[in-house]
Coordinates of C-alpha atoms and ligand atoms in Angstrom, one line a residue:
X1 CA -47.5 -10.7 -20.2
X2 CA -48.6 -7.9 -22.5
X3 CA -48.7 -8.5 -26.2
X4 CA -45.9 -6.1 -27.0
X5 CA -43.4 -7.8 -24.8
X6 CA -44.6 -11.2 -26.0
X7 CA -44.1 -10.3 -29.6
X8 CA -40.6 -8.8 -28.9
X9 CA -39.6 -12.1 -27.3
X10 CA -41.1 -14.2 -30.1
X11 CA -39.3 -12.1 -32.7
X12 CA -36.0 -12.4 -30.8
X13 CA -36.4 -16.2 -30.6
X14 CA -36.5 -16.1 -26.8
X15 CA -39.7 -18.0 -26.4
X16 CA -38.4 -19.9 -23.3
X17 CA -38.8 -16.6 -21.4
X18 CA -42.5 -16.5 -22.3
X19 CA -42.9 -20.1 -21.0
X20 CA -41.0 -19.2 -17.9
X21 CA -43.2 -16.1 -17.2
X22 CA -46.2 -18.5 -17.1
X23 CA -44.7 -20.0 -13.9
X24 CA -44.8 -16.6 -12.1
X25 CA -47.5 -14.3 -10.7
X26 CA -47.9 -11.1 -8.7
X27 CA -44.7 -9.2 -7.8
X28 CA -42.4 -11.9 -9.1
X29 CA -44.0 -11.7 -12.6
X30 CA -43.9 -7.9 -12.5
X31 CA -40.2 -7.9 -11.6
X32 CA -39.4 -10.5 -14.3
X33 CA -41.2 -8.5 -16.9
X34 CA -39.4 -5.3 -15.9
X35 CA -36.1 -7.2 -16.3
X36 CA -37.2 -8.3 -19.7
X37 CA -38.2 -4.8 -20.8
X38 CA -34.8 -3.4 -19.9
X39 CA -33.1 -5.8 -22.3
X40 CA -32.3 -4.7 -25.9
X41 CA -32.8 -8.0 -27.6
X42 CA -31.8 -6.8 -31.0
X43 CA -28.5 -5.6 -29.6
X44 CA -28.1 -8.9 -27.8
X45 CA -28.7 -10.8 -31.0
X46 CA -26.1 -8.7 -32.9
X47 CA -23.5 -9.2 -30.2
X48 CA -24.2 -12.9 -30.0
X49 CA -23.9 -13.4 -33.7
X50 CA -20.7 -11.5 -33.8
X51 CA -21.9 -8.8 -36.2
X52 CA -20.5 -6.1 -34.0
X53 CA -17.1 -7.5 -33.2
X54 CA -15.5 -9.0 -36.3
X55 CA -11.9 -7.8 -36.2
X56 CA -8.9 -9.4 -38.0
X57 CA -6.3 -9.0 -35.2
X58 CA -3.5 -10.7 -37.1
X59 CA -3.9 -8.2 -39.9
X60 CA -4.1 -5.3 -37.5
X61 CA -1.1 -6.5 -35.5
X62 CA 0.9 -6.7 -38.8
X63 CA 0.5 -3.0 -39.5
X64 CA 0.6 -1.8 -35.9
X65 CA 3.5 0.2 -34.5
X66 CA 5.0 0.6 -31.1
X67 CA 3.0 3.3 -29.3
X68 CA 4.1 6.9 -28.7
X69 CA 5.6 6.7 -25.2
X70 CA 7.3 8.4 -22.4
X71 CA 9.9 5.9 -21.3
X72 CA 11.6 5.6 -17.9
X73 CA 14.3 8.4 -17.8
X74 CA 13.0 9.9 -21.1
X75 CA 15.3 12.6 -22.2
X76 CA 12.5 14.9 -23.4
X77 CA 11.1 15.7 -19.9
X78 CA 12.7 15.8 -16.5
X79 CA 10.9 13.9 -13.8
X80 CA 10.9 17.1 -11.7
X81 CA 9.2 19.0 -14.5
X82 CA 6.5 16.4 -14.9
X83 CA 5.9 16.2 -11.2
X84 CA 5.6 19.9 -10.9
X85 CA 2.9 20.0 -13.6
X86 CA 1.0 17.3 -11.8
X87 CA 1.4 19.0 -8.4
X88 CA 0.0 22.2 -9.9
X89 CA -3.2 20.5 -11.0
X90 CA -3.6 18.7 -7.6
X91 CA -3.1 21.9 -5.7
X92 CA -6.0 23.6 -7.5
X93 CA -8.3 20.6 -7.2
X94 CA -8.5 19.7 -10.9
X95 CA -8.1 16.0 -10.4
X96 CA -10.4 13.3 -9.0
X97 CA -9.8 9.6 -8.5
X98 CA -12.0 7.0 -10.1
X99 CA -11.8 3.5 -8.7
X100 CA -13.6 0.7 -10.5
X101 CA -14.7 -1.9 -8.0
X102 CA -17.7 -3.5 -9.7
X103 CA -16.1 -6.8 -10.8
X104 CA -17.3 -10.1 -9.4
X105 CA -13.8 -11.3 -8.5
X106 CA -14.7 -14.9 -9.5
X107 CA -11.1 -16.0 -9.8
X108 CA -10.2 -14.9 -6.3
X109 CA -13.1 -16.7 -4.8
X110 CA -13.7 -14.2 -2.0
X111 CA -17.3 -13.9 -0.9
X112 CA -17.2 -10.1 -0.4
X113 CA -16.4 -7.3 -2.9
X114 CA -12.7 -7.6 -3.7
X115 CA -12.0 -4.2 -2.2
X116 CA -12.7 -5.7 1.2
X117 CA -9.9 -8.3 0.8
X118 CA -7.2 -7.9 3.4
X119 CA -3.9 -7.3 1.7
X120 CA -1.6 -5.2 3.9
X121 CA 1.4 -7.6 4.5
X122 CA 1.6 -6.6 8.2
X123 CA -1.5 -4.6 9.0
X124 CA -4.0 -6.7 7.1
X125 CA -5.5 -3.4 5.7
X126 CA -8.0 -4.1 2.9
X127 CA -7.5 -3.1 -0.7
X128 CA -9.9 -0.2 -0.2
X129 CA -8.0 1.0 2.8
X130 CA -4.6 0.8 1.1
X131 CA -5.8 3.0 -1.8
X132 CA -8.0 5.4 0.2
X133 CA -5.2 6.0 2.8
X134 CA -2.8 6.9 -0.1
X135 CA -5.4 9.2 -1.6
X136 CA -5.9 11.0 1.7
X137 CA -2.2 11.4 2.2
X138 CA -1.7 12.7 -1.3
X139 CA -4.5 15.3 -0.8
X140 CA -2.9 16.3 2.5
X141 CA 0.5 16.7 0.9
X142 CA -0.8 19.1 -1.8
X143 CA -3.2 20.9 0.5
X144 CA -6.3 20.0 -1.4
X145 CA -8.7 17.0 -0.8
X146 CA -9.1 14.8 -3.8
X147 CA -12.6 13.5 -4.6
X148 CA -13.0 9.8 -4.9
X149 CA -15.7 8.1 -7.1
X150 CA -16.1 4.4 -6.5
X151 CA -17.8 2.4 -9.2
X152 CA -19.8 -0.5 -7.9
X153 CA -22.2 -3.0 -9.5
X154 CA -25.3 -4.8 -8.4
X155 CA -22.9 -7.5 -7.3
X156 CA -20.8 -5.2 -5.0
X157 CA -22.8 -2.1 -4.3
X158 CA -24.6 -2.8 -1.0
X159 CA -21.7 -4.5 0.7
X160 CA -19.3 -1.8 -0.5
X161 CA -21.4 1.1 0.8
X162 CA -22.1 -0.8 4.1
X163 CA -18.3 -1.4 4.5
X164 CA -17.5 2.3 4.1
X165 CA -20.3 3.3 6.4
X166 CA -19.3 1.0 9.2
X167 CA -15.6 2.0 8.8
X168 CA -16.2 5.8 9.1
X169 CA -15.8 6.1 5.3
X170 CA -12.1 5.2 5.8
X171 CA -11.4 8.8 6.9
X172 CA -12.8 10.3 3.6
X173 CA -14.8 13.5 4.1
X174 CA -18.3 12.5 3.1
X175 CA -18.6 15.4 0.6
X176 CA -15.6 14.0 -1.3
X177 CA -16.8 10.4 -1.6
X178 CA -19.2 9.2 -4.3
X179 CA -20.5 5.8 -5.3
X180 CA -22.0 5.1 -8.7
X181 CA -23.3 1.8 -10.1
X182 CA -22.5 0.4 -13.5
X183 CA -25.0 -1.3 -15.7
X184 CA -25.6 -5.0 -16.3
X185 CA -25.8 -7.3 -19.3
X186 CA -27.6 -10.6 -19.7
X187 CA -25.6 -13.8 -20.2
X188 CA -26.8 -16.1 -23.0
X189 CA -26.3 -19.7 -23.7
X190 CA -23.1 -19.9 -25.9
X191 CA -24.6 -22.6 -28.2
X192 CA -28.1 -21.1 -28.7
X193 CA -28.0 -17.4 -27.8
X194 CA -30.9 -17.9 -25.4
X195 CA -30.9 -15.7 -22.4
X196 CA -30.0 -17.7 -19.3
X197 CA -32.0 -17.7 -16.1
X198 CA -30.1 -17.6 -12.8
X199 CA -33.1 -18.5 -10.7
X200 CA -36.9 -18.6 -10.9
X201 CA -38.0 -15.3 -12.3
X202 CA -34.4 -14.1 -12.5
X203 CA -32.4 -13.3 -15.6
X204 CA -28.7 -14.1 -15.3
X205 CA -27.2 -10.6 -15.3
X206 CA -23.6 -9.6 -14.7
X207 CA -21.8 -6.2 -14.6
X208 CA -21.2 -4.7 -18.1
X209 CA -17.4 -4.5 -17.8
X210 CA -15.1 -1.7 -16.5
X211 CA -16.0 0.2 -19.6
X212 CA -19.5 0.5 -18.1
X213 CA -17.9 3.3 -16.2
X214 CA -18.5 5.9 -18.9
X215 CA -22.2 5.4 -19.3
X216 CA -22.6 5.0 -15.5
X217 CA -20.6 8.1 -14.7
X218 CA -22.4 10.2 -17.2
X219 CA -25.9 8.7 -16.5
X220 CA -25.6 9.2 -12.8
X221 CA -24.9 12.9 -13.2
X222 CA -21.6 12.5 -11.4
X223 CA -19.5 13.5 -14.4
X224 CA -21.3 16.8 -14.7
X225 CA -21.2 17.3 -10.9
X226 CA -17.4 16.8 -10.8
X227 CA -17.1 19.2 -13.8
X228 CA -19.1 21.8 -12.0
X229 CA -16.8 21.3 -9.0
X230 CA -13.8 22.2 -11.1
X231 CA -12.5 18.7 -11.8
X232 CA -10.9 18.6 -15.3
X233 CA -9.0 15.3 -15.2
X234 CA -9.8 11.8 -13.8
X235 CA -7.2 9.4 -12.5
X236 CA -8.5 5.9 -13.2
X237 CA -7.4 2.8 -11.3
X238 CA -8.7 -0.6 -10.5
X239 CA -9.4 -1.9 -7.0
X240 CA -7.3 -5.0 -7.3
X241 CA -3.9 -3.4 -7.7
X242 CA -2.5 -2.3 -4.3
X243 CA 0.6 -0.8 -5.9
X244 CA -1.6 1.5 -8.0
X245 CA -0.3 5.0 -8.3
X246 CA -3.0 7.1 -6.7
X247 CA -3.1 10.5 -8.4
X248 CA 0.7 10.3 -8.9
X249 CA 1.7 13.8 -9.9
X250 CA 4.5 12.6 -12.2
X251 CA 2.2 10.4 -14.3
X252 CA -0.3 13.3 -14.4
X253 CA 2.5 15.6 -15.4
X254 CA 3.4 13.5 -18.5
X255 CA -0.3 13.6 -19.4
X256 CA -0.4 17.4 -19.3
X257 CA 3.0 17.9 -21.0
X258 CA 1.9 15.7 -23.9
X259 CA -1.4 17.5 -24.1
X260 CA -2.9 14.0 -24.2
X261 CA -6.7 13.5 -23.7
X262 CA -6.1 9.9 -22.3
X263 CA -2.8 8.6 -21.1
X264 CA -2.1 5.0 -20.0
X265 CA 0.6 3.6 -17.7
X266 CA 2.4 0.5 -19.0
X267 CA 5.1 -1.8 -17.9
X268 CA 7.7 -3.4 -20.1
X269 CA 6.8 -6.9 -21.2
X270 CA 9.9 -9.2 -21.2
X271 CA 8.2 -12.5 -22.0
X272 CA 6.3 -12.4 -25.3
X273 CA 3.8 -14.9 -23.9
X274 CA 2.9 -12.9 -20.8
X275 CA -0.9 -12.6 -20.6
X276 CA -1.4 -8.9 -20.6
X277 CA -2.9 -6.6 -23.2
X278 CA -0.4 -4.5 -25.2
X279 CA -0.6 -0.9 -26.3
X280 CA 0.1 -0.3 -30.0
X281 CA -0.6 2.4 -32.5
X282 CA -2.9 1.1 -35.3
X283 CA -3.4 3.4 -38.3
X284 CA -2.2 6.3 -36.2
X285 CA -4.5 5.6 -33.3
X286 CA -3.6 4.3 -29.8
X287 CA -5.2 0.9 -29.2
X288 CA -5.0 -2.0 -26.8
X289 CA -4.6 -5.5 -28.3
X290 CA -5.8 -8.1 -25.8
X291 CA -3.4 -11.0 -25.2
X292 CA -5.9 -13.4 -26.5
X293 CA -6.1 -11.5 -29.8
X294 CA -2.4 -11.0 -30.4
X295 CA -1.0 -13.9 -32.5
X296 CA 2.1 -15.5 -30.9
X297 CA 4.3 -14.7 -33.9
X298 CA 3.3 -11.0 -33.7
X299 CA 3.8 -11.0 -29.9
X300 CA 7.4 -12.2 -30.4
X301 CA 8.4 -9.6 -33.0
X302 CA 11.4 -7.5 -32.1
X303 CA 12.8 -4.2 -33.4
X304 CA 16.3 -3.6 -34.6
X305 CA 17.5 -3.0 -30.9
X306 CA 16.2 -6.4 -29.9
X307 CA 13.3 -5.0 -27.9
X308 CA 9.8 -6.5 -28.3
X309 CA 7.7 -4.5 -30.7
X310 CA 4.7 -4.9 -28.5
X311 CA 6.6 -4.2 -25.3
X312 CA 4.0 -1.9 -23.6
X313 CA 2.0 -4.1 -21.3
X314 CA -1.3 -2.6 -20.1
X315 CA -1.8 -2.3 -16.3
X316 CA -5.2 -0.4 -16.5
X317 CA -4.1 2.9 -15.1
X318 CA -5.3 6.0 -17.1
X319 CA -5.4 9.7 -16.9
X320 CA -8.5 11.0 -18.7
X321 CA -9.7 14.5 -19.5
X322 CA -13.3 15.2 -18.4
X323 CA -14.0 17.1 -21.6
X324 CA -12.9 14.0 -23.6
X325 CA -15.2 11.8 -21.5
X326 CA -18.1 14.1 -22.0
X327 CA -17.6 13.9 -25.7
X328 CA -17.3 10.1 -25.6
X329 CA -20.3 9.7 -23.4
X330 CA -22.4 11.6 -25.9
X331 CA -21.5 9.0 -28.6
X332 CA -23.4 5.7 -28.0
X333 CA -20.9 3.8 -30.2
X334 CA -17.7 4.9 -28.5
X335 CA -17.3 1.7 -26.5
X336 CA -18.1 -1.6 -28.3
X337 CA -19.0 -4.8 -26.3
X338 CA -16.5 -7.7 -26.2
X339 CA -17.7 -11.3 -26.0
X340 CA -16.3 -13.8 -23.4
X341 CA -17.2 -17.4 -22.9
X342 CA -17.5 -18.1 -19.2
X343 CA -19.0 -20.5 -16.7
X344 CA -22.4 -19.2 -15.6
X345 CA -24.7 -21.3 -13.4
X346 CA -28.3 -21.4 -14.6
X347 CA -31.7 -23.1 -14.1
X348 CA -32.8 -25.6 -16.7
X349 CA -36.3 -26.3 -18.0
X350 CA -37.1 -28.4 -14.9
X351 CA -36.2 -25.4 -12.7
X352 CA -33.0 -27.2 -11.4
X353 CA -29.8 -25.2 -10.8
X354 CA -27.0 -26.4 -13.1
X355 CA -23.4 -25.6 -12.3
X356 CA -21.6 -26.1 -15.6
X357 CA -18.3 -27.9 -15.5
X358 CA -17.2 -26.1 -18.6
X359 CA -17.7 -22.6 -19.9
X360 CA -21.3 -22.5 -21.2
X361 CA -22.3 -18.9 -21.6
X362 CA -21.5 -15.8 -23.5
X363 CA -21.1 -12.6 -21.5
X364 CA -20.7 -9.1 -22.9
X365 CA -18.5 -6.5 -21.4
X366 CA -17.2 -3.0 -22.4
X367 CA -13.5 -2.1 -21.7
X368 CA -12.5 1.4 -20.8
X369 CA -9.3 1.2 -22.8
X370 CA -11.4 1.2 -26.0
X371 CA -11.7 4.9 -25.6
X372 CA -8.0 5.3 -26.5
X373 CA -8.3 5.5 -30.3
X374 CA -10.6 8.5 -30.0
X375 CA -8.3 10.4 -27.7
X376 CA -6.2 13.2 -29.1
X377 CA -2.4 12.8 -28.5
X378 CA -2.8 9.6 -26.5
X379 CA 0.5 8.4 -25.1
X380 CA 1.7 5.6 -22.8
X381 CA 4.0 6.3 -19.9
X382 CA 6.3 3.5 -18.7
X383 CA 6.3 2.6 -15.1
X384 CA 8.6 0.3 -13.1
X385 CA 6.6 -2.9 -12.7
X386 CA 7.8 -3.4 -9.1
X387 CA 6.5 0.1 -8.2
X388 CA 3.1 0.1 -9.9
X389 CA 1.7 -3.3 -10.5
X390 CA 0.9 -6.2 -8.2
X391 CA -2.7 -7.3 -9.0
X392 CA -4.8 -9.6 -6.9
X393 CA -6.6 -11.8 -9.4
X394 CA -6.3 -15.4 -8.4
X395 CA -6.5 -17.4 -5.1
X396 CA -3.3 -18.5 -3.5
X397 CA -1.9 -21.6 -5.1
X398 CA -2.2 -20.1 -8.6
X399 CA 1.1 -19.4 -10.4
X400 CA 0.7 -15.6 -10.4
X401 CA -1.2 -12.5 -9.3
X402 CA -2.2 -14.0 -5.9
X403 CA -2.7 -12.4 -2.5
X404 CA 0.8 -13.8 -1.5
X405 CA 2.6 -12.4 -4.5
X406 CA 0.8 -9.0 -4.1
X407 CA 1.7 -8.8 -0.3
X408 CA 5.3 -9.8 -1.2
X409 CA 5.5 -7.0 -3.8
X410 CA 4.2 -4.4 -1.2
X411 CA 6.7 -5.5 1.3
X412 CA 9.5 -5.5 -1.2
X413 CA 8.7 -1.9 -2.3
X414 CA 8.7 -0.6 1.3
X415 CA 11.9 -2.5 2.0
X416 CA 13.5 -0.7 -1.0
X417 CA 12.4 2.6 0.4
X418 CA 14.0 1.9 3.8
X419 CA 17.2 0.6 2.2
X420 CA 17.4 3.6 0.0
X421 CA 17.4 5.7 3.1
X422 CA 20.4 3.7 4.4
X423 CA 18.5 1.5 6.8
X424 CA 19.4 -2.1 7.4
X425 CA 16.4 -4.5 7.0
X426 CA 16.7 -8.2 8.0
X427 CA 16.4 -10.5 5.0
X428 CA 13.2 -12.2 6.5
X429 CA 11.6 -8.9 7.6
X430 CA 8.1 -8.1 6.3
X431 CA 7.7 -4.4 5.8
X432 CA 4.6 -2.2 5.5
X433 CA 4.6 1.6 5.5
X434 CA 1.4 3.4 6.0
X435 CA 1.1 6.6 3.8
X436 CA 0.6 8.6 7.0
X437 CA 4.2 7.9 7.7
X438 CA 5.6 8.2 4.2
X439 CA 4.1 8.2 0.7
X440 CA 7.3 7.5 -1.1
X441 CA 11.0 6.8 -0.9
X442 CA 11.9 10.5 -0.5
X443 CA 9.6 10.9 2.5
X444 CA 11.1 7.8 4.1
X445 CA 14.6 9.2 3.6
X446 CA 13.5 12.4 5.4
X447 CA 12.3 10.4 8.4
X448 CA 14.6 7.3 8.8
X449 CA 18.1 7.8 9.9
X450 CA 20.8 5.9 7.9
X451 CA 22.0 2.8 9.8
X452 CA 18.6 2.3 11.5
X453 CA 17.8 -1.4 11.7
X454 CA 14.5 -3.2 11.1
X455 CA 13.5 -6.9 11.6
X456 CA 10.5 -9.1 12.0
X457 CA 7.1 -7.5 11.2
X458 CA 7.7 -3.8 10.5
X459 CA 4.7 -1.5 10.3
X460 CA 5.5 2.2 10.1
X461 CA 2.7 4.7 10.4
X462 CA 2.0 8.2 11.8
X463 CA 3.9 8.6 15.0
X464 CA 6.1 5.5 14.6
X465 CA 9.5 6.2 16.0
X466 CA 12.4 4.9 14.0
Ligands
UTP1 P1 -11.2 -8.1 -13.9 O1 -11.5 -8.1 -15.3 O2 -9.9 -8.6 -13.5 O3 -12.4 -8.8 -13.1 O4 -11.4 -6.6 -13.3 P2 -12.6 -9.2 -11.6 O5 -14.1 -9.0 -11.3 O6 -11.7 -8.4 -10.7 O7 -12.2 -10.7 -11.5 P3 -12.7 -12.0 -12.3 O8 -12.4 -11.8 -13.7 O9 -14.2 -12.1 -12.1 O10 -11.9 -13.1 -11.6 C1 -10.4 -5.7 -13.3 C2 -11.0 -4.5 -12.5 O11 -12.1 -4.0 -13.2 C3 -13.2 -4.0 -12.3 C4 -12.9 -5.0 -11.2 O12 -13.6 -4.6 -10.0 C5 -11.4 -4.8 -11.1 O13 -11.1 -3.6 -10.3 N1 -14.4 -4.3 -13.0 C6 -14.4 -5.4 -13.8 C7 -15.5 -3.6 -12.8 O14 -15.5 -2.6 -12.0 N2 -16.7 -3.9 -13.5 C8 -16.7 -5.0 -14.3 O15 -17.8 -5.2 -14.9 C9 -15.6 -5.7 -14.5

């Protein structure tokens, strides 16, 4: 090990890494040293000791206000007006979709990237298929293909790209499909701040959070490339929500009508204890307060009409202007790191793998919603939960956000579309509508005759007769 690296490690109090390097030679040593050189130990120390993240949330929540919002059936804009504004932008190719799919999906316990998880209630289509098929149908409807940028991480990249390659890119034209990889951060021992090793010669690294998107998009050159191609707005969604609106023109329309640089879709919280982040205006700036930071008495506050003050639950769907992102990307401080205490397996001094029974490590992640305070005219747009949010977070058996609950939500939405068209659907039927048949309730109405009956497993797709 060269003296410069050695003295950096000594100064950072990470001497165990010098000792570990002594066990290595040749390529393994070179690789390990390269990993060490890529780490900013000063930053790691600041993050671990909490100097970058001391926020008094109780105080902030006390002076926070409900956020500026477009509510369901808002009297200021007609839905048709908003939709038309969104359609105009889609027709001239000003919108691209960003799908973040770099998470490790630890709670689900699936051994592949989460996007490959089968979720179609009848078809078994994967999360990637569900979202890409909707994107393709939306591009077709408005006569302009929509580019898709998929964010992966070291944990998901190779398997994700191989999956797309072996599945004919799910029908996406290759020139409209991009993959870019987010960065990584080391995990440290929660008690000592020492960098953990995941194996011999291997630092325990994990993806740097969905907020890693900004640096990765800009650093990969993709942000500039999209801009050169005429893209002015990005529609951001996460891979684990199969009800995600995919370049929904109405949501985009509200973004444009409000001249907002970043707009977030929210659902109404009814239970103050629900574990979702909430949108609030703090000192005139749109912000997200994470559920773990919102004191229970603040979460339970109600306004004079009896509605929760912090009603706007985040579902991680955003419209973002490219110009705003370019500005934010140029500012290294625009996204702070958050700390989380998690279980991270590591090797101990004897070189044995330890799988900790309790959370042992501190991990550092950036969150994309931290861009909101810097955005001009940021607003939230209320969506109906049953139409926009059914995340797959936990394995079946957990109380919520499981594959079963998500499949049931898809089936229930598609059942509602058929019933709105006047069809009769047996109570125990399971329904799935492929976007090549219909993208929404209106399209179903145009294709399904009133009085049609459906039972058992119903899968409507292009060419289905009804
Ligand atoms: P979550 O924070 O729910 O994480 O990510 P996860 O990886 O899906 O699951 P757990 O927490 O390990 O069980 C929400 C979304 O953000 C993406 C995920 O892929 C998911 O779409 N994400 C998360 C990233 O792209 N990168 C990250 O570093 C973290």
